[in-house]
Coordinates of N, CA and C in Angstrom, one line a residue:
R706 N 148.4 122.1 258.3 CA 147.7 120.9 258.8 C 147.8 120.9 260.3
L707 N 148.8 121.5 260.9 CA 148.9 121.5 262.3 C 147.8 122.3 262.9
R708 N 147.1 121.8 263.9 CA 145.9 122.4 264.5 C 146.1 123.2 265.8
T709 N 147.0 122.6 266.6 CA 147.3 123.3 267.9 C 148.8 123.2 268.1
V710 N 149.3 124.2 268.9 CA 150.7 124.3 269.3 C 150.8 124.7 270.7
G711 N 151.7 124.1 271.5 CA 152.0 124.6 272.8 C 153.1 125.6 272.7
Y712 N 153.2 126.4 273.7 CA 154.3 127.4 273.7 C 155.4 126.9 274.6
Y713 N 156.6 127.2 274.2 CA 157.8 126.8 275.0 C 158.3 128.1 275.8
R714 N 158.5 127.9 277.1 CA 159.0 129.1 277.9 C 160.2 128.7 278.7
F715 N 161.1 129.7 278.7 CA 162.2 129.6 279.7 C 161.9 130.6 280.8
S716 N 161.9 130.1 282.0 CA 161.6 131.0 283.1 C 162.7 131.0 284.1
G717 N 162.9 132.2 284.7 CA 164.0 132.2 285.8 C 164.3 133.6 286.1
D718 N 165.1 133.8 287.1 CA 165.5 135.1 287.6 C 166.6 135.7 286.6
T719 N 166.9 136.9 286.9 CA 168.0 137.6 286.1 C 169.3 136.8 286.3
G720 N 170.0 136.6 285.2 CA 171.3 136.0 285.3 C 171.3 134.5 285.3
T721 N 170.1 133.9 284.9 CA 170.1 132.4 284.9 C 170.3 131.8 283.5
G722 N 170.4 132.7 282.5 CA 170.6 132.2 281.1 C 169.4 132.0 280.3
K723 N 168.3 132.5 280.8 CA 167.0 132.3 280.0 C 167.0 133.0 278.7
S724 N 167.6 134.2 278.6 CA 167.6 134.9 277.3 C 168.6 134.2 276.3
R725 N 169.7 133.7 276.8 CA 170.7 132.9 276.0 C 170.0 131.6 275.5
A726 N 169.3 130.9 276.4 CA 168.6 129.7 276.0 C 167.5 130.0 274.9
L727 N 166.8 131.2 275.2 CA 165.8 131.6 274.2 C 166.4 131.9 272.9
D728 N 167.5 132.6 272.8 CA 168.2 132.8 271.6 C 168.6 131.6 270.9
T729 N 169.2 130.6 271.6 CA 169.7 129.4 271.0 C 168.5 128.6 270.4
V730 N 167.5 128.3 271.2 CA 166.4 127.5 270.7 C 165.6 128.3 269.7
G731 N 165.4 129.6 269.9 CA 164.6 130.4 269.0 C 165.2 130.5 267.6
R732 N 166.5 130.5 267.5 CA 167.1 130.6 266.2 C 167.0 129.3 265.4
L733 N 166.7 128.2 266.1 CA 166.6 126.9 265.4 C 165.1 126.7 265.0
C734 N 164.2 127.6 265.4 CA 162.8 127.4 265.0 C 162.6 127.9 263.6
Y735 N 161.4 127.5 263.1 CA 161.0 127.8 261.7 C 160.7 129.3 261.6
K736 N 161.4 130.0 260.8 CA 161.3 131.5 260.5 C 161.2 132.3 261.8
P737 N 162.2 132.3 262.6 CA 162.2 133.0 263.9 C 162.0 134.5 263.8
M738 N 161.1 135.0 264.6 CA 160.9 136.5 264.6 C 161.3 136.9 266.0
M739 N 162.5 137.4 266.2 CA 163.0 137.8 267.5 C 162.4 139.1 267.9
L740 N 161.7 139.1 269.1 CA 161.0 140.3 269.5 C 161.3 140.6 271.0
A741 N 161.1 141.8 271.4 CA 161.2 142.2 272.8 C 159.9 142.2 273.5
G742 N 159.8 142.0 274.8 CA 158.5 142.0 275.5 C 157.7 143.3 275.4
A743 N 158.4 144.4 275.0 CA 157.7 145.7 275.0 C 156.9 145.9 273.7
I744 N 156.8 144.8 272.8 CA 156.1 144.9 271.6 C 154.6 145.1 271.8
T745 N 154.0 145.8 270.8 CA 152.6 146.1 270.9 C 151.8 145.1 270.0
P746 N 150.5 145.1 270.1 CA 149.7 144.1 269.3 C 149.8 144.3 267.8
A747 N 149.8 145.5 267.3 CA 149.8 145.7 265.8 C 150.9 145.0 265.1
P748 N 152.2 145.2 265.5 CA 153.2 144.5 264.8 C 153.2 143.0 264.9
I749 N 152.7 142.5 266.0 CA 152.6 141.0 266.2 C 151.6 140.5 265.1
Y750 N 150.5 141.1 264.9 CA 149.5 140.7 263.9 C 150.2 140.7 262.5
R751 N 150.9 141.8 262.2 CA 151.5 142.0 260.9 C 152.6 140.9 260.7
L752 N 153.4 140.7 261.7 CA 154.5 139.7 261.5 C 153.9 138.3 261.3
I753 N 152.9 137.9 262.1 CA 152.3 136.6 261.9 C 151.7 136.5 260.5
R754 N 151.0 137.5 260.0 CA 150.3 137.5 258.7 C 151.4 137.4 257.6
R755 N 152.4 138.1 257.7 CA 153.4 138.2 256.6 C 154.3 137.0 256.6
F756 N 154.9 136.6 257.8 CA 155.9 135.6 257.8 C 155.5 134.2 258.2
R757 N 154.4 134.1 259.0 CA 153.9 132.8 259.5 C 155.0 132.0 260.1
G758 N 155.9 132.6 260.9 CA 157.0 131.9 261.5 C 156.8 131.7 263.0
T759 N 157.8 131.7 263.8 CA 157.8 131.5 265.2 C 158.1 132.8 265.9
I760 N 157.2 133.2 266.8 CA 157.4 134.4 267.6 C 158.4 134.0 268.7
V761 N 159.5 134.7 268.8 CA 160.5 134.4 269.9 C 160.5 135.7 270.7
L762 N 159.9 135.6 271.9 CA 159.7 136.8 272.7 C 160.5 136.8 274.0
D763 N 161.5 137.7 274.0 CA 162.3 137.9 275.2 C 161.6 138.9 276.2
E764 N 161.8 138.7 277.5 CA 161.2 139.6 278.5 C 159.7 139.7 278.3
A765 N 159.0 138.5 278.2 CA 157.6 138.5 278.0 C 156.8 138.7 279.3
D766 N 157.4 139.4 280.3 CA 156.7 139.8 281.5 C 156.0 141.1 281.2
F767 N 154.8 141.0 280.7 CA 154.1 142.2 280.2 C 153.7 143.1 281.4
S768 N 154.1 144.3 281.3 CA 153.7 145.3 282.4 C 152.2 145.7 282.2
D769 N 151.6 146.1 283.2 CA 150.2 146.5 283.1 C 150.1 147.7 282.2
S770 N 149.4 147.5 281.1 CA 149.1 148.6 280.2 C 147.9 148.3 279.5
S771 N 147.4 149.3 278.7 CA 146.2 149.0 277.9 C 146.4 148.0 276.9
E772 N 147.6 147.8 276.4 CA 147.8 146.8 275.4 C 148.2 145.4 275.9
K773 N 148.4 145.3 277.2 CA 148.7 144.0 277.8 C 147.6 143.0 277.5
S774 N 146.4 143.4 277.7 CA 145.3 142.4 277.6 C 145.2 142.0 276.1
E775 N 145.5 142.9 275.2 CA 145.4 142.5 273.7 C 146.5 141.5 273.4
V776 N 147.7 141.7 273.9 CA 148.8 140.8 273.7 C 148.5 139.4 274.3
I777 N 147.9 139.4 275.5 CA 147.5 138.1 276.1 C 146.4 137.5 275.3
T778 N 145.5 138.2 274.7 CA 144.5 137.6 273.9 C 145.1 137.0 272.6
I779 N 146.1 137.7 272.0 CA 146.8 137.1 270.9 C 147.4 135.8 271.2
L780 N 148.1 135.7 272.4 CA 148.7 134.5 272.8 C 147.7 133.4 273.2
N781 N 146.6 133.8 273.8 CA 145.6 132.8 274.2 C 145.0 132.2 273.0
C782 N 144.7 133.0 272.0 CA 144.0 132.5 270.8 C 144.9 131.9 269.8
G783 N 146.2 132.2 269.9 CA 147.2 131.8 268.9 C 147.6 130.3 269.0
F784 N 147.2 129.6 269.9 CA 147.6 128.2 270.1 C 146.8 127.2 269.2
E785 N 145.7 127.7 268.7 CA 144.8 126.8 267.9 C 144.5 127.4 266.6
K786 N 144.6 126.7 265.5 CA 144.3 127.2 264.2 C 142.8 127.4 264.0
G787 N 142.5 128.4 263.2 CA 141.1 128.7 263.0 C 140.4 129.5 264.0
R788 N 141.2 130.2 264.8 CA 140.6 131.1 265.9 C 141.3 132.5 265.7
P789 N 141.1 133.2 264.6 CA 141.6 134.5 264.5 C 140.9 135.5 265.4
I790 N 141.5 136.6 265.6 CA 140.8 137.7 266.4 C 140.1 138.6 265.4
V791 N 138.9 138.9 265.7 CA 138.1 139.7 264.8 C 137.9 141.1 265.4
R792 N 138.2 142.1 264.7 CA 138.0 143.5 265.2 C 137.2 144.3 264.2
C793 N 136.5 145.3 264.6 CA 136.0 146.3 263.7 C 137.1 147.3 263.3
S794 N 137.1 147.7 262.0 CA 138.1 148.7 261.6 C 137.8 150.0 262.3
K795 N 138.9 150.7 262.7 CA 138.7 152.0 263.3 C 138.2 153.0 262.3
D796 N 138.6 152.9 261.1 CA 138.1 153.9 260.0 C 136.7 153.6 259.6
D797 N 136.2 152.4 259.6 CA 134.9 152.0 259.2 C 134.4 150.9 260.1
P798 N 133.6 151.2 261.1 CA 133.1 150.2 262.0 C 132.3 149.0 261.4
N799 N 131.9 149.2 260.1 CA 131.1 148.2 259.4 C 132.1 147.2 258.7
T800 N 133.4 147.5 258.7 CA 134.3 146.6 258.1 C 135.0 145.8 259.2
L801 N 135.0 144.5 259.0 CA 135.7 143.6 260.0 C 137.1 143.3 259.5
E802 N 138.0 143.3 260.5 CA 139.4 142.9 260.3 C 139.6 141.5 260.9
I803 N 140.1 140.6 260.1 CA 140.4 139.3 260.5 C 141.9 139.2 260.8
L804 N 142.3 139.1 262.1 CA 143.7 139.2 262.5 C 144.2 137.9 262.9
P805 N 145.2 137.4 262.2 CA 145.8 136.1 262.5 C 146.6 136.1 263.8
C806 N 146.6 135.0 264.5 CA 147.4 134.9 265.7 C 148.0 133.5 265.9
F807 N 147.6 132.5 265.1 CA 148.1 131.1 265.2 C 149.5 131.0 264.8
G808 N 150.2 130.2 265.6 CA 151.6 129.9 265.3 C 152.4 129.6 266.5
P809 N 153.6 129.0 266.3 CA 154.4 128.7 267.5 C 155.0 129.9 268.1
K810 N 155.2 129.8 269.4 CA 155.8 130.9 270.2 C 156.7 130.4 271.2
V811 N 157.8 131.1 271.4 CA 158.8 130.7 272.4 C 159.1 132.0 273.3
F812 N 159.0 131.9 274.6 CA 159.2 133.0 275.5 C 160.3 132.9 276.5
A813 N 160.8 134.0 277.0 CA 161.6 134.0 278.2 C 160.9 135.0 279.2
T814 N 160.6 134.5 280.4 CA 160.0 135.3 281.4 C 160.6 135.1 282.8
R815 N 160.4 136.1 283.6 CA 160.9 135.9 285.0 C 159.8 135.4 285.9
F816 N 158.5 135.5 285.5 CA 157.4 135.2 286.4 C 156.4 134.3 285.6
S817 N 155.5 133.6 286.3 CA 154.4 132.9 285.7 C 153.4 134.0 285.2
F818 N 152.6 133.6 284.2 CA 151.6 134.5 283.7 C 150.4 134.5 284.6
D819 N 149.9 135.7 284.9 CA 148.7 135.9 285.7 C 147.5 135.2 285.1
D820 N 147.5 135.1 283.7 CA 146.3 134.6 283.0 C 146.5 133.0 283.0
V821 N 145.5 132.4 283.6 CA 145.6 130.9 283.8 C 145.5 130.2 282.5
A822 N 144.7 130.7 281.5 CA 144.7 130.0 280.2 C 146.0 130.1 279.5
L823 N 146.7 131.2 279.5 CA 148.0 131.4 278.9 C 149.0 130.5 279.6
E824 N 149.0 130.5 280.9 CA 149.9 129.7 281.7 C 149.7 128.2 281.3
S825 N 148.5 127.7 281.1 CA 148.3 126.3 280.7 C 148.8 125.9 279.3
R826 N 149.0 126.9 278.5 CA 149.5 126.7 277.1 C 151.0 126.6 277.0
C827 N 151.7 126.8 278.1 CA 153.1 126.9 278.2 C 153.8 125.6 278.7
I828 N 154.8 125.1 278.0 CA 155.7 124.1 278.4 C 156.9 124.9 278.9
T829 N 157.2 124.8 280.2 CA 158.1 125.6 280.9 C 159.4 124.9 281.3
T830 N 160.5 125.5 281.0 CA 161.8 125.0 281.6 C 162.2 126.1 282.6
K831 N 162.4 125.7 283.8 CA 162.8 126.6 284.9 C 164.3 126.7 284.9
M832 N 164.8 127.9 284.6 CA 166.3 128.1 284.5 C 166.8 128.4 285.9
E833 N 167.9 127.9 286.3 CA 168.5 128.2 287.6 C 169.9 128.7 287.5
E834 N 170.4 129.3 288.5 CA 171.8 129.8 288.5 C 172.7 128.7 288.3
T835 N 173.9 129.0 287.7 CA 174.9 127.9 287.5 C 176.2 128.6 287.7
E836 N 177.2 127.7 287.8 CA 178.6 128.2 288.0 C 179.2 128.4 286.6
R837 N 178.6 127.9 285.5 CA 179.1 128.0 284.2 C 179.0 129.5 283.7
E838 N 179.9 129.8 282.9 CA 179.9 131.2 282.4 C 178.9 131.3 281.2
I839 N 178.1 132.3 281.3 CA 177.2 132.6 280.2 C 177.8 133.7 279.4
L840 N 178.2 133.4 278.2 CA 178.9 134.3 277.3 C 177.9 135.5 276.9
S841 N 178.4 136.7 277.1 CA 177.6 137.9 276.7 C 177.7 138.1 275.2
I842 N 178.8 137.7 274.6 CA 178.9 137.9 273.1 C 179.3 136.6 272.5
L843 N 178.5 136.2 271.5 CA 178.8 134.9 270.8 C 179.8 135.1 269.7
D844 N 180.7 134.2 269.5 CA 181.6 134.3 268.4 C 181.1 133.6 267.1
D845 N 181.9 133.7 266.1 CA 181.5 133.2 264.8 C 181.3 131.7 264.8
T846 N 182.0 131.0 265.7 CA 181.8 129.5 265.8 C 180.4 129.2 266.2
Y847 N 179.8 129.9 267.1 CA 178.4 129.7 267.5 C 177.5 129.8 266.3
F848 N 177.6 130.9 265.5 CA 176.7 131.1 264.4 C 176.9 130.0 263.3
T849 N 178.2 129.6 263.1 CA 178.4 128.5 262.1 C 177.8 127.2 262.5
E850 N 177.9 126.9 263.8 CA 177.3 125.7 264.3 C 175.8 125.8 264.3
E851 N 175.2 126.9 264.5 CA 173.8 127.2 264.4 C 173.3 126.9 263.0
M852 N 174.0 127.5 262.0 CA 173.6 127.3 260.6 C 173.7 125.9 260.2
N853 N 174.7 125.1 260.6 CA 174.9 123.7 260.3 C 173.7 122.9 260.9
L854 N 173.4 123.2 262.1 CA 172.3 122.5 262.8 C 170.9 122.8 262.1
R855 N 170.7 124.1 261.8 CA 169.5 124.5 261.1 C 169.4 123.8 259.7
N856 N 170.5 123.7 259.0 CA 170.5 123.0 257.7 C 170.2 121.5 257.9
K857 N 170.7 120.9 258.9 CA 170.4 119.5 259.2 C 168.9 119.3 259.5
L858 N 168.4 120.2 260.3 CA 166.9 120.1 260.6 C 166.1 120.3 259.4
L859 N 166.4 121.2 258.5 CA 165.7 121.4 257.3 C 165.8 120.2 256.4
L860 N 167.0 119.7 256.2 CA 167.2 118.5 255.4 C 166.3 117.3 255.9
W861 N 166.3 117.1 257.2 CA 165.4 116.1 257.8 C 164.0 116.3 257.5
R862 N 163.5 117.6 257.6 CA 162.1 117.9 257.3 C 161.8 117.6 255.8
L863 N 162.7 117.9 254.9 CA 162.5 117.7 253.5 C 162.5 116.2 253.2
H864 N 163.4 115.4 253.8 CA 163.4 113.9 253.6 C 162.2 113.2 254.2
N865 N 161.6 113.8 255.3 CA 160.5 113.1 256.0 C 159.2 113.7 255.8
Y866 N 159.1 114.7 255.0 CA 157.8 115.5 254.8 C 156.6 114.5 254.4
S867 N 156.9 113.7 253.5 CA 155.8 112.8 253.0 C 155.5 111.6 253.9
K868 N 156.4 111.4 254.9 CA 156.2 110.3 255.9 C 155.4 110.7 257.1
I869 N 155.1 112.0 257.3 CA 154.4 112.4 258.5 C 152.9 112.1 258.4
E870 N 152.4 111.4 259.4 CA 151.0 111.1 259.4 C 150.3 112.1 260.4
Y871 N 149.7 113.1 259.8 CA 149.1 114.2 260.6 C 148.0 113.7 261.4
N872 N 147.2 112.7 261.0 CA 146.1 112.2 261.8 C 146.6 111.6 263.1
V873 N 147.7 110.8 263.0 CA 148.3 110.2 264.1 C 148.8 111.2 265.1
I874 N 149.5 112.2 264.6 CA 150.0 113.3 265.5 C 148.9 114.0 266.2
R875 N 147.8 114.3 265.4 CA 146.7 115.0 266.0 C 146.1 114.3 267.1
D876 N 146.0 112.9 267.0 CA 145.3 112.1 268.0 C 146.2 111.8 269.2
I877 N 147.5 112.2 269.2 CA 148.3 111.9 270.4 C 148.0 112.8 271.6

């Protein structure tokens, strides 16, 4: 029923905790698919089709490559339902492939996106250096607390599923 989604992004220099923030928020998302920025388009399409979860993409500062524009296209089209990417099959040009790209996405980047459309789809939190220690290894306490919070969020969703007024949300 959801028609559009904005993307959430943590942005900042090295050492500001953006990857830790991405991990923390990303793991609370619905069906998180943790990926690295070096991913290519083909597995993104397959993951979206198979799991229909949240793409959690660390180091989403895409280097210039032939596949960069395809990943940007996936991200640009993926914010709105009903806008799959259509390609001709490599084996049979007369066969069309309907490639899904819709769904929530969370990023960590060091820079703004060059693509203005993709940049406009992002809700960004700018991470800054802090005196606090950013733990490089998380202990079992973190994962226990994460699981408890995820269970609470799921329980809330189950208790409130029938109360959600999708038309009201859409019109906001």
